Short mmCIF file of C-alpha atoms and ligand atoms in Angstrom, two decimals:
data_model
loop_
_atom_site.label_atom_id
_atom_site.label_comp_id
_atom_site.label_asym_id
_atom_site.label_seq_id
_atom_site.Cartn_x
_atom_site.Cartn_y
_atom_site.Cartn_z
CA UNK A 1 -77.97 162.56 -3.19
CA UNK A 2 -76.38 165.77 -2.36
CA UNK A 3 -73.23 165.64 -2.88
CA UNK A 4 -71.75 168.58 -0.39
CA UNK A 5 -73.80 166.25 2.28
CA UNK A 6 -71.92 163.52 1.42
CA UNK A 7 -68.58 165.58 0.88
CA UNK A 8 -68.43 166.62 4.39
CA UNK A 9 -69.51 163.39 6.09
CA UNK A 10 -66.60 162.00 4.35
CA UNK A 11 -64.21 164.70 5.67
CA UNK A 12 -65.87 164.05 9.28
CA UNK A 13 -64.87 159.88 8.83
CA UNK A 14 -61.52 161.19 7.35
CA UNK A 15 -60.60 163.49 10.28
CA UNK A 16 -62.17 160.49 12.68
CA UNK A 17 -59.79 158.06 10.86
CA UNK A 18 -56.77 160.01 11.12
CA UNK A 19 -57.56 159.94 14.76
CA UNK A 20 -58.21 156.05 15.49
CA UNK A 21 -54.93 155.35 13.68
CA UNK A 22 -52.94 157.68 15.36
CA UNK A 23 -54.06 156.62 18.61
CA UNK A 24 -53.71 153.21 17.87
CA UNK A 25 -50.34 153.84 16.02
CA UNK A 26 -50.81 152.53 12.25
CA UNK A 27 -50.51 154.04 9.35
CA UNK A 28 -53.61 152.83 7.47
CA UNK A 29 -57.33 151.62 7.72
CA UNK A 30 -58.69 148.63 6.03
CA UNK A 31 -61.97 147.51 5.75
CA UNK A 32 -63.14 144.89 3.66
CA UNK A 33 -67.32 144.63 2.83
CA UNK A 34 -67.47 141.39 3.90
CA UNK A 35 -68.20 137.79 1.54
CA UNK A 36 -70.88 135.51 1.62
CA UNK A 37 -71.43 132.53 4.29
CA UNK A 38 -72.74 128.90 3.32
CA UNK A 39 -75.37 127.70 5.29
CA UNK A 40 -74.45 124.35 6.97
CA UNK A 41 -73.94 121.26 5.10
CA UNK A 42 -75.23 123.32 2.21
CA UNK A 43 -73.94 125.18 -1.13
CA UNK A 44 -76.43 127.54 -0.34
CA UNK A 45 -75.04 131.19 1.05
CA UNK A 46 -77.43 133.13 3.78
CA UNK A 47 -78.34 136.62 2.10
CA UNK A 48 -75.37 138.98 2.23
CA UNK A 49 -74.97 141.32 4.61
CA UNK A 50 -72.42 144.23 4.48
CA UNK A 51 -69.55 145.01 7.26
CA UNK A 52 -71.42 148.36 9.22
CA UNK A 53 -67.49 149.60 9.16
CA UNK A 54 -67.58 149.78 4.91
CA UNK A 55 -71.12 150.82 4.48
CA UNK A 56 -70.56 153.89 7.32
CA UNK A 57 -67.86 155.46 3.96
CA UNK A 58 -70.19 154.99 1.12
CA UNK A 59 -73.81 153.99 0.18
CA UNK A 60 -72.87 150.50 -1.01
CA UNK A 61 -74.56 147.65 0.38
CA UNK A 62 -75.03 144.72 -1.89
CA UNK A 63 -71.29 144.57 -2.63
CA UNK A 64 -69.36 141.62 -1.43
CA UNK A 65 -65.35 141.43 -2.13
CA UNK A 66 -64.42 144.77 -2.00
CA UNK A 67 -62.30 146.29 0.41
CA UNK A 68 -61.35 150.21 1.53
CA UNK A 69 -58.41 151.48 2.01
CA UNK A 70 -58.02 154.79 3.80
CA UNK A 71 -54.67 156.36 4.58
CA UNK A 72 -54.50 159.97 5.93
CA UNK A 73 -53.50 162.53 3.92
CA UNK A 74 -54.29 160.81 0.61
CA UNK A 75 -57.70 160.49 -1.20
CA UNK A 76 -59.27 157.04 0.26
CA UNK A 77 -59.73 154.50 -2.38
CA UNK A 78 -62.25 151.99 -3.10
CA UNK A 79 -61.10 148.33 -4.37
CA UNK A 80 -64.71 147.66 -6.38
CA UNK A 81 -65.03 143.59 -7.18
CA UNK A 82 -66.82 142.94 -10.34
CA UNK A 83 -66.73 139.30 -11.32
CA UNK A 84 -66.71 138.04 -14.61
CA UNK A 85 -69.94 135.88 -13.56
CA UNK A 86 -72.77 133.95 -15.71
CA UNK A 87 -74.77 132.29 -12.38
CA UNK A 88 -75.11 135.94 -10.52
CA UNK A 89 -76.00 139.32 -11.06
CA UNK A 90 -73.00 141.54 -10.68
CA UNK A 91 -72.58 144.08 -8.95
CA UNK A 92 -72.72 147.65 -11.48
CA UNK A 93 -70.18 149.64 -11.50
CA UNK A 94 -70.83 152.43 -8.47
CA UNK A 95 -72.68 155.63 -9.77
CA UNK A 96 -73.63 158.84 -7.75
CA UNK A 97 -72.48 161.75 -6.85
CA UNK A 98 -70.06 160.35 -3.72
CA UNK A 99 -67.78 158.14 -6.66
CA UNK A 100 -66.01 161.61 -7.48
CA UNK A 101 -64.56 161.64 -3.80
CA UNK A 102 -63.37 157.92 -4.10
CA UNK A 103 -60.38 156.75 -6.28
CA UNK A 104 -61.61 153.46 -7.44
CA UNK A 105 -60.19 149.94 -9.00
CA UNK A 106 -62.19 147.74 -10.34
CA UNK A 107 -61.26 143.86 -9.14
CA UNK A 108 -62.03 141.19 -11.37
CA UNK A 109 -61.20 138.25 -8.43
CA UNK A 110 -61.01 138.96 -4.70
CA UNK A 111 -57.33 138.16 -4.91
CA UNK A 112 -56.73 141.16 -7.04
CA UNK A 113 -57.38 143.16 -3.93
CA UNK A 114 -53.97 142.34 -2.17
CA UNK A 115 -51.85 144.25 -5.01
CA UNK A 116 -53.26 147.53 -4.03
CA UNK A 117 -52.86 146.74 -0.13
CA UNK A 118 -49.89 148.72 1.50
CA UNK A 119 -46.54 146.21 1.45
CA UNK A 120 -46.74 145.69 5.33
CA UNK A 121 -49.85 144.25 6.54
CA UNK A 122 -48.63 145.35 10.21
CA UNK A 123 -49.17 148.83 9.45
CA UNK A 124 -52.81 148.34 8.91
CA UNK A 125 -55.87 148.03 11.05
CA UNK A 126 -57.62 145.89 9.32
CA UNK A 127 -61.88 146.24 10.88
CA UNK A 128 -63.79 143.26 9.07
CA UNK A 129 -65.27 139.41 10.03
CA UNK A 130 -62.00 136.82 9.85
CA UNK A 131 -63.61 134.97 7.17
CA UNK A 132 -62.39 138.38 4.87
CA UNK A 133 -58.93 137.63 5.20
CA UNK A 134 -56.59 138.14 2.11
CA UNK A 135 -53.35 136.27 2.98
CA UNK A 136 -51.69 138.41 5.90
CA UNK A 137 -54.28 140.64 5.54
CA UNK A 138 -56.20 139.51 7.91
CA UNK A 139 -58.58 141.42 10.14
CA UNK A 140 -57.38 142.79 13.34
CA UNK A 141 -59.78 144.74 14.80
CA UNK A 142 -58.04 146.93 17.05
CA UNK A 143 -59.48 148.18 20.32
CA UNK A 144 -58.94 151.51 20.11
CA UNK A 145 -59.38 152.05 16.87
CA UNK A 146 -63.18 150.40 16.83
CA UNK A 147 -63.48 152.61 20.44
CA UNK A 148 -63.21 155.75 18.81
CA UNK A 149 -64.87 155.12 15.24
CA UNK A 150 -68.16 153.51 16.76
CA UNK A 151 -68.21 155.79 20.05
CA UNK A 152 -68.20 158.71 17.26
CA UNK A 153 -70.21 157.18 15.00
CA UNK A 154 -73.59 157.73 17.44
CA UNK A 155 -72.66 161.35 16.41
CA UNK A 156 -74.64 161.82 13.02
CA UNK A 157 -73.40 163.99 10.44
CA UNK A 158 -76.30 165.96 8.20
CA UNK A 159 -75.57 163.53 5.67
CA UNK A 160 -76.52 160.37 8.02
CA UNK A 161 -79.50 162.03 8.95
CA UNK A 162 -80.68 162.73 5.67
CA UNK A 163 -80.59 159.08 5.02
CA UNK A 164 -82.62 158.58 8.45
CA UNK A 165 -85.13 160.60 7.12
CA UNK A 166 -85.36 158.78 4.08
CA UNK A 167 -85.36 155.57 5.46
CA UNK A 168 -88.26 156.92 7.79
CA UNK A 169 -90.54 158.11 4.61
CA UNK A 170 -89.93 154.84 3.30
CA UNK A 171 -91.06 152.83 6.67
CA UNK A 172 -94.25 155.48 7.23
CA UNK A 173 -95.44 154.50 3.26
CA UNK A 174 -95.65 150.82 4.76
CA UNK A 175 -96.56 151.11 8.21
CA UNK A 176 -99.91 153.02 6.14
CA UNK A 177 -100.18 150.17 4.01
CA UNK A 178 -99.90 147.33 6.64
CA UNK A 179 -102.96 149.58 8.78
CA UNK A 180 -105.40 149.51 5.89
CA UNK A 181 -104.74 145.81 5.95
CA UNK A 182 -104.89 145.29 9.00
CA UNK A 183 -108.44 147.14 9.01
CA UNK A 184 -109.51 144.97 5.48
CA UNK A 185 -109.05 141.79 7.50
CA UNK A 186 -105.45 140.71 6.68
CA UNK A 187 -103.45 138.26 8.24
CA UNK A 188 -100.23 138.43 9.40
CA UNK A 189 -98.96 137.22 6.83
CA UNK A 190 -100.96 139.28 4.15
CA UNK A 191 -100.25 142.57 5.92
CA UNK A 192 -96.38 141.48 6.20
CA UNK A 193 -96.66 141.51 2.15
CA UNK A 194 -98.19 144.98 2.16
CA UNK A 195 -95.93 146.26 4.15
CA UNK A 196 -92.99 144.67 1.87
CA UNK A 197 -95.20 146.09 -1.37
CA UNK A 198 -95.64 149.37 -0.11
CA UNK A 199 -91.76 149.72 0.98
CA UNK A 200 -90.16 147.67 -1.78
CA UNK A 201 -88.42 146.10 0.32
CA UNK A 202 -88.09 142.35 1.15
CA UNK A 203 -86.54 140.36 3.81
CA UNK A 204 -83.18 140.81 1.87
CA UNK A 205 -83.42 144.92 2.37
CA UNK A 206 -85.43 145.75 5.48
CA UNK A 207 -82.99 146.08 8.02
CA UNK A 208 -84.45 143.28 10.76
CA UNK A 209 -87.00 140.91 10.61
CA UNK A 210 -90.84 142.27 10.40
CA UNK A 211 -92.46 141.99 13.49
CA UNK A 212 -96.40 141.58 12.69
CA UNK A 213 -98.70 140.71 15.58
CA UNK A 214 -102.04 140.22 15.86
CA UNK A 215 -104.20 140.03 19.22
CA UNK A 216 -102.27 137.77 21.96
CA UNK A 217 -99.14 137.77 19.31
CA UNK A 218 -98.48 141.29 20.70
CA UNK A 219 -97.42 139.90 24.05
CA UNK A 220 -94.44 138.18 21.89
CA UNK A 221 -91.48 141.13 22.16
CA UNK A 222 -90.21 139.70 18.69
CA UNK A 223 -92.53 137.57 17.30
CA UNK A 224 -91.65 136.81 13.95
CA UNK A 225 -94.17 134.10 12.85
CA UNK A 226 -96.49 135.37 10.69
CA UNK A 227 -99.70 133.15 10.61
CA UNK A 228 -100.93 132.76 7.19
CA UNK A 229 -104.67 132.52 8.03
CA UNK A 230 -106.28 135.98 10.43
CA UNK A 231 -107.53 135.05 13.66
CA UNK A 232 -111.10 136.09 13.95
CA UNK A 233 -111.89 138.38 15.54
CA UNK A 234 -108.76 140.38 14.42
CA UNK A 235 -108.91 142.69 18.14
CA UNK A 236 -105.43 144.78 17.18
CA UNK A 237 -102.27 145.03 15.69
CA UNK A 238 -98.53 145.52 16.85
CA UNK A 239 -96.26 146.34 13.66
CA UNK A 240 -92.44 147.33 13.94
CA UNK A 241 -91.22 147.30 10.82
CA UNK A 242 -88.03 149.14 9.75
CA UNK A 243 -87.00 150.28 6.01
CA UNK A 244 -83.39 150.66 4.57
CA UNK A 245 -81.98 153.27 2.97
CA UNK A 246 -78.69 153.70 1.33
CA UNK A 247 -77.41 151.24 4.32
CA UNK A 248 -79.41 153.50 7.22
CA UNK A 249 -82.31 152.00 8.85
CA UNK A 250 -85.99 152.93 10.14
CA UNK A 251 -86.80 151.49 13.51
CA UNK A 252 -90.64 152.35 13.94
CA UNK A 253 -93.87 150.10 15.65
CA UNK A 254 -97.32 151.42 15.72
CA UNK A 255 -100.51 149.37 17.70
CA UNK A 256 -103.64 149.80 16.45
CA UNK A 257 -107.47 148.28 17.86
CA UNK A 258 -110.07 147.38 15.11
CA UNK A 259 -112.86 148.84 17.60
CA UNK A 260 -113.27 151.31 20.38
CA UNK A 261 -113.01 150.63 23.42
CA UNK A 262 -110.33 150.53 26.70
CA UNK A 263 -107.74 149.03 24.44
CA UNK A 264 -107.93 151.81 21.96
CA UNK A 265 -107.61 154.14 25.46
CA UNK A 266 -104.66 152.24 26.27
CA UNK A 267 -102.99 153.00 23.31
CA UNK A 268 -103.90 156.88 22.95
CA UNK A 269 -102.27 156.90 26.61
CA UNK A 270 -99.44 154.87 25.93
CA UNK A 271 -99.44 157.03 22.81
CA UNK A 272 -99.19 160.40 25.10
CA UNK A 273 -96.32 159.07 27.01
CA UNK A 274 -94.24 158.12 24.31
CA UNK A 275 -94.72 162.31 22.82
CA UNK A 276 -94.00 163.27 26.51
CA UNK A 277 -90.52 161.16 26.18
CA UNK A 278 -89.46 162.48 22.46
CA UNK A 279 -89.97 165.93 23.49
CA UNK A 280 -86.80 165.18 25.96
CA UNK A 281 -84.78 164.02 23.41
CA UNK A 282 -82.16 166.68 24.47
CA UNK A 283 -78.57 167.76 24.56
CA UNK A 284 -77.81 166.71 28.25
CA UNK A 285 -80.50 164.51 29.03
CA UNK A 286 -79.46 161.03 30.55
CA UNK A 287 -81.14 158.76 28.92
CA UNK A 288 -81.07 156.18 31.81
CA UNK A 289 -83.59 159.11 33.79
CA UNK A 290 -85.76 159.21 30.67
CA UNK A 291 -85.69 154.90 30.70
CA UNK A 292 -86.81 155.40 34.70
CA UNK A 293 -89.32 158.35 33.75
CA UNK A 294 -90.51 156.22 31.40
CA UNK A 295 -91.77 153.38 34.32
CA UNK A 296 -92.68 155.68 36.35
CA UNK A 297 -95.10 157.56 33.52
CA UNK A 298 -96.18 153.53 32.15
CA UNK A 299 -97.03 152.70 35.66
CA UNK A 300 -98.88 155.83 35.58
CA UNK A 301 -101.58 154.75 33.03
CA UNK A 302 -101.67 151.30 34.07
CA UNK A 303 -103.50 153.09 37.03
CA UNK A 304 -105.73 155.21 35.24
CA UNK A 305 -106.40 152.07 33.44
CA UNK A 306 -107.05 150.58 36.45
CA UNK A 307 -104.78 147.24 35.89
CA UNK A 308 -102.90 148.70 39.28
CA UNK A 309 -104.12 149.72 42.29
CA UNK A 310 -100.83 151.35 43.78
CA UNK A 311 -98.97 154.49 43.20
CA UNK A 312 -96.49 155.00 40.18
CA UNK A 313 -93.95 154.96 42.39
CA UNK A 314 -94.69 152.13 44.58
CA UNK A 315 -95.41 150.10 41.19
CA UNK A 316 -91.64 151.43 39.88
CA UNK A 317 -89.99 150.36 43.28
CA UNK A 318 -92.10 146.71 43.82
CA UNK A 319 -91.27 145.76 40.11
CA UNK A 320 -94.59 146.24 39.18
CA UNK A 321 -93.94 148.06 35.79
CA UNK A 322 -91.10 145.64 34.65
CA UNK A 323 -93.86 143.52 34.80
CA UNK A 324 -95.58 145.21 32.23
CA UNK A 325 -92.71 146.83 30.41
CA UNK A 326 -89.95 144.23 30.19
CA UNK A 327 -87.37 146.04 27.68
CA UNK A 328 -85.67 149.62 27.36
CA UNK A 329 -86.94 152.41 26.19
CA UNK A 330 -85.13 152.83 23.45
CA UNK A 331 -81.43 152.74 21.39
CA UNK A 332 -79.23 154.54 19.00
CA UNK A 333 -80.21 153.97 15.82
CA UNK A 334 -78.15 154.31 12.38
CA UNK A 335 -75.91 152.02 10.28
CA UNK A 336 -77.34 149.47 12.46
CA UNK A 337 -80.55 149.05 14.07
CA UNK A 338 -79.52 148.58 17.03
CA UNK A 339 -76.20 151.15 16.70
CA UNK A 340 -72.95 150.70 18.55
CA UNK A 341 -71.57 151.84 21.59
CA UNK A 342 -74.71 152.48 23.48
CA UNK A 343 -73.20 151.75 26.53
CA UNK A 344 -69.67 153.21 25.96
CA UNK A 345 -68.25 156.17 28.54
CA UNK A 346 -66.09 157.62 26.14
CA UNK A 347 -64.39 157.09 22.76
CA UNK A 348 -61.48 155.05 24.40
CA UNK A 349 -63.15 152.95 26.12
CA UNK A 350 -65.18 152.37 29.59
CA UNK A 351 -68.90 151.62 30.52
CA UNK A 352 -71.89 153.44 31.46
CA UNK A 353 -73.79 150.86 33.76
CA UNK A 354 -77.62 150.54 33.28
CA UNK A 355 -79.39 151.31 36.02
CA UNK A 356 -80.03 148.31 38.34
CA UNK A 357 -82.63 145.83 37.49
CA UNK A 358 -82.64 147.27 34.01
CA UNK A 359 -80.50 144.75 32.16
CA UNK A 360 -82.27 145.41 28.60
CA UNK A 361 -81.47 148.72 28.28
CA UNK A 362 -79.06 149.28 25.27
CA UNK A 363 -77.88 153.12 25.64
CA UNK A 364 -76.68 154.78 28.81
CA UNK A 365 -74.82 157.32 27.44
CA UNK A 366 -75.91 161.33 27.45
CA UNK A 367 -77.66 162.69 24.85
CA UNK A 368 -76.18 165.35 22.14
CA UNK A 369 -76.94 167.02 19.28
CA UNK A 370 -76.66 164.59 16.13
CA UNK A 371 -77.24 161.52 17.95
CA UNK A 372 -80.33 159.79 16.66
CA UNK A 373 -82.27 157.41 19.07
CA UNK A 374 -85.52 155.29 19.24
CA UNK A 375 -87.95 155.93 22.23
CA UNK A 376 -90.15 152.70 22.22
CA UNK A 377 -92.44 152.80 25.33
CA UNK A 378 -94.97 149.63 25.92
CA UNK A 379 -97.25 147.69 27.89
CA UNK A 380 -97.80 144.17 27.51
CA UNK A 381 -100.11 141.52 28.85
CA UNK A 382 -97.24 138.57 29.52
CA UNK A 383 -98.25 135.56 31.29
CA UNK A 384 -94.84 134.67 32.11
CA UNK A 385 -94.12 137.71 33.59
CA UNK A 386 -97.44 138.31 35.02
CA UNK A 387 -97.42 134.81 36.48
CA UNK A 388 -93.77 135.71 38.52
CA UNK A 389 -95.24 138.66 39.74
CA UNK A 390 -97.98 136.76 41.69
CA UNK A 391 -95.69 133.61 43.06
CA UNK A 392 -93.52 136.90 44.22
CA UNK A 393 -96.30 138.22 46.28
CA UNK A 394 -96.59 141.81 44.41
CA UNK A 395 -100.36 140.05 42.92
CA UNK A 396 -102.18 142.16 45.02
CA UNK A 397 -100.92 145.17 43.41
CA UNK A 398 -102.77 144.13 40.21
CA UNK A 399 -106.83 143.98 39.61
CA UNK A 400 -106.71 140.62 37.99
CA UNK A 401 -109.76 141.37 36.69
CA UNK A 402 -108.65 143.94 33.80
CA UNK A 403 -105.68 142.18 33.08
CA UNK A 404 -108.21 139.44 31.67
CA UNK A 405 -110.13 142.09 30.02
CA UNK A 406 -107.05 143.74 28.15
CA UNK A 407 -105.15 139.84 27.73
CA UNK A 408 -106.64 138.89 24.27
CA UNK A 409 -105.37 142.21 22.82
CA UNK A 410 -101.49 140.99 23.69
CA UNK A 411 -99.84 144.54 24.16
CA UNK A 412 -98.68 148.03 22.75
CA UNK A 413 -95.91 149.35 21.49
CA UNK A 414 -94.95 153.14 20.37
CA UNK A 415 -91.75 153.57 18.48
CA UNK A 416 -90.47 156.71 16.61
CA UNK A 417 -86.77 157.35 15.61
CA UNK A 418 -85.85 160.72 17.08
CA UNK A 419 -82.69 162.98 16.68
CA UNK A 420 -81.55 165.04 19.15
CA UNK A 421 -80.31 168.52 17.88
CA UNK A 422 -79.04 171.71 19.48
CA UNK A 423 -82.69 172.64 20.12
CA UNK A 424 -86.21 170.89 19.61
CA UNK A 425 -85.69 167.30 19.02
CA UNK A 426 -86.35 165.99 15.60
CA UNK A 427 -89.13 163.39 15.02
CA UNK A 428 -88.05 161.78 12.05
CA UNK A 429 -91.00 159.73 12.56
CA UNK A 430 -93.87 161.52 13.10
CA UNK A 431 -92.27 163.91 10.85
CA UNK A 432 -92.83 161.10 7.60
CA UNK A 433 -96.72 160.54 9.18
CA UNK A 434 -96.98 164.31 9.23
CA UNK A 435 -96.04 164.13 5.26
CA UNK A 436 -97.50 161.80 4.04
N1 LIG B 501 -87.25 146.39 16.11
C1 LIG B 501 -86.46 146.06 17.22
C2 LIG B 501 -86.44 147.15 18.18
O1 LIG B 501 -87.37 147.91 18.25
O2 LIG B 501 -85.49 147.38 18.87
MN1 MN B 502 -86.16 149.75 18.39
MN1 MN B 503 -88.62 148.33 16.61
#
């Protein structure tokens, strides 16, 4: 990793902490990585998952017990928890270029961790779950402090994006994979383990759940079943599948059709749409108008298509197009997959509305340089949706006809992570096809 990357993304979090704490009036920032949870009834723990708030300071992700403690002006230090433990692996000792920044004990029980706390627990925000309480030192999670820190955090720094772009190469090597299985017959399930193969990553790393659809599964937003046996014939495939690096994630779905045909046309134009709406990825642009274009440029292929007989904009203003595209376009994307503060209207505090009848939609707020988002345009073939929109009496507006035709396929989706910069936008995405 480079290290002068990682260097100045710490001084950004360092200047950004200095300024949460003063404006929420304490002295220092805590932030523990989290512990494990027991499943119910159970001795079993679910698969750890670290605090965003620790991972956003350093890459460590598999890391439970260990807590941060950051007070301006001095060099933030790391409380590491290594176990003396026969039944686990524990965790190594942290390596890499970002340890130099970081002065570091080593715990050898989570209790250790309240001698190097500051003496007043009242001087500390304290950003963590409740179940990482140590004695007083209990998480707080103060307002303003989590305002500014994940308002700012949309703002990458070159060392976030770097991992972005990683995380992208790693997600483009599987998406590849999971496509020549897909075209070899696969099932869901089979081309779910060559997308795991080809990433190296498993349900504990990838950053959400694989979504792996075949034919009418594609009309399923999140469907997460995974059939073990292929459906014959296998018609097409909906994939959005992420990849994890160094506690940044990939967000990315492709749809592909095993033959020619209007599906295949579908997706080219669904395809075109989604290029027209990353090249607006820009400083300024209100990403609530690109959501809107975004109907209004869906609603224009379902014409062409011929699944709608009316104009774009009379299929935008009758509902016709929520029909058919039921989510946003898009969200930030980062330490999460779905990133913080989409919706916030400034760093202490306040809401950007979504635009009426648009209640999916997870970030309103402008776009500027560093911020990294997903644009995610679809159409799908619901029959609960498609069934409202005829008992609402907007039926005529649709040639029943081709939806029947297009049905067994289930739907598209076209999802690249994009960061907006100063200038061009970056397609972090088709960047990582492009190199492959
Ligand atoms: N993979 C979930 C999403 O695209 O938002
Ligand atoms: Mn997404
Ligand atoms: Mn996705």
């Amino acid at each position: 990793m480079p290290t002068d990357l990682y260097r100045d993304h710490l001084d950004t979090l360092l200047q950004r902490a200095e300024t949460a704490l003063q404006r929420a009036g304490y002295d220092h920032l805590l932030i523990p990585s989290g512990g494990l949870h027991l499943q119910a009834f159970d001795d079993l723990p679910y698969p750890f998952v670290v605090n965003p708030q620790f991972k956003a300071w350093l890459p460590l992700t598999d890391a439970p017990g260990c807590w941060l403690l950051i007070t301006p002006g001095q060099r933030p230090r790391l409380l590491f928890l290594q176990p003396q433990d026969y039944w686990h692996a524990v965790p190594e000792l942290p390596a890499g270029g970002w340890v130099e920044h970081w002065a570091i004990s080593v715990l050898r029980t989570p209790e250790e961790a309240a001698r190097h706390l500051p003496p007043d627990p009242a001087r500390c925000a304290i950003l963590g779950e409740p179940q990482a309480a140590l004695g007083d030192y209990a998480p707080n999670n103060p307002a303003p402090v989590l305002q500014y820190l994940d308002y700012h955090r949309a703002y990458k720094t070159a060392y976030e994006l770097e991992q972005l772009w990683q995380a992208n190469r790693i997600a483009v090597r599987a998406h590849r994979a999971a496509e020549r299985a897909f075209r070899a017959g696969a099932s869901e399930f089979g081309i779910h383990l060559a997308y795991c193969q080809a990433a190296g990553q498993d349900a504990n790393d990838l950053p959400y759940g694989n979504i792996v659809a075949l034919n009418r599964h594609a009309a399923v937003l999140h469907y997460t079943a995974r059939e073990r046996l292929p459906p014959r014939p296998s018609r097409s495939l909906l994939i959005d599948a992420g990849a994890s690096h160094a506690g940044y994630a990939a967000d990315v779905t492709r749809t592909y059709a095993a033959e020619d045909g209007d599906f295949a046309a579908l997706i080219r134009a669904v395809d075109a749409v989604q290029q027209q709406l990353c090249a607006q990825v820009r400083a300024g642009t209100d990403y609530r108008a690109l959501h809107l274009q975004a109907h209004l440029l869906l609603a224009g292929v379902l014409r062409e298509a011929g699944v709608v007989r009316i104009s774009p904009e009379a299929a935008v203003a009758e509902g016709v197009t929520a029909a058919f595209f039921p989510h946003g376009l898009g969200h930030g994307i980062g330490l999460q997959v779905h990133d913080v503060a989409g919706l916030a209207a400034s760093d202490a505090g306040g809401t950007l509305p979504r635009p009426d009848g648009h209640p999916w939609l997870r970030l309103t707020r402008p776009l500027a340089p560093g911020m990294v988002v997903t644009i995610e345009p679809g159409l799908y073939f619901i029959d609960l949706l498609l069934d409202e929109l005829r008992a609402h009496g907007a039926g005529n507006a649709v040639d029943w006809a081709r939806v029947e035709a297009l049905r067994p396929y289930g739907g598209i989706r076209i999802e690249d992570d994009v960061a907006c910069t100063a200038d061009a936008p970056r397609n972090l995405t088709r960047e990582a096809f492009a190199a492959a």
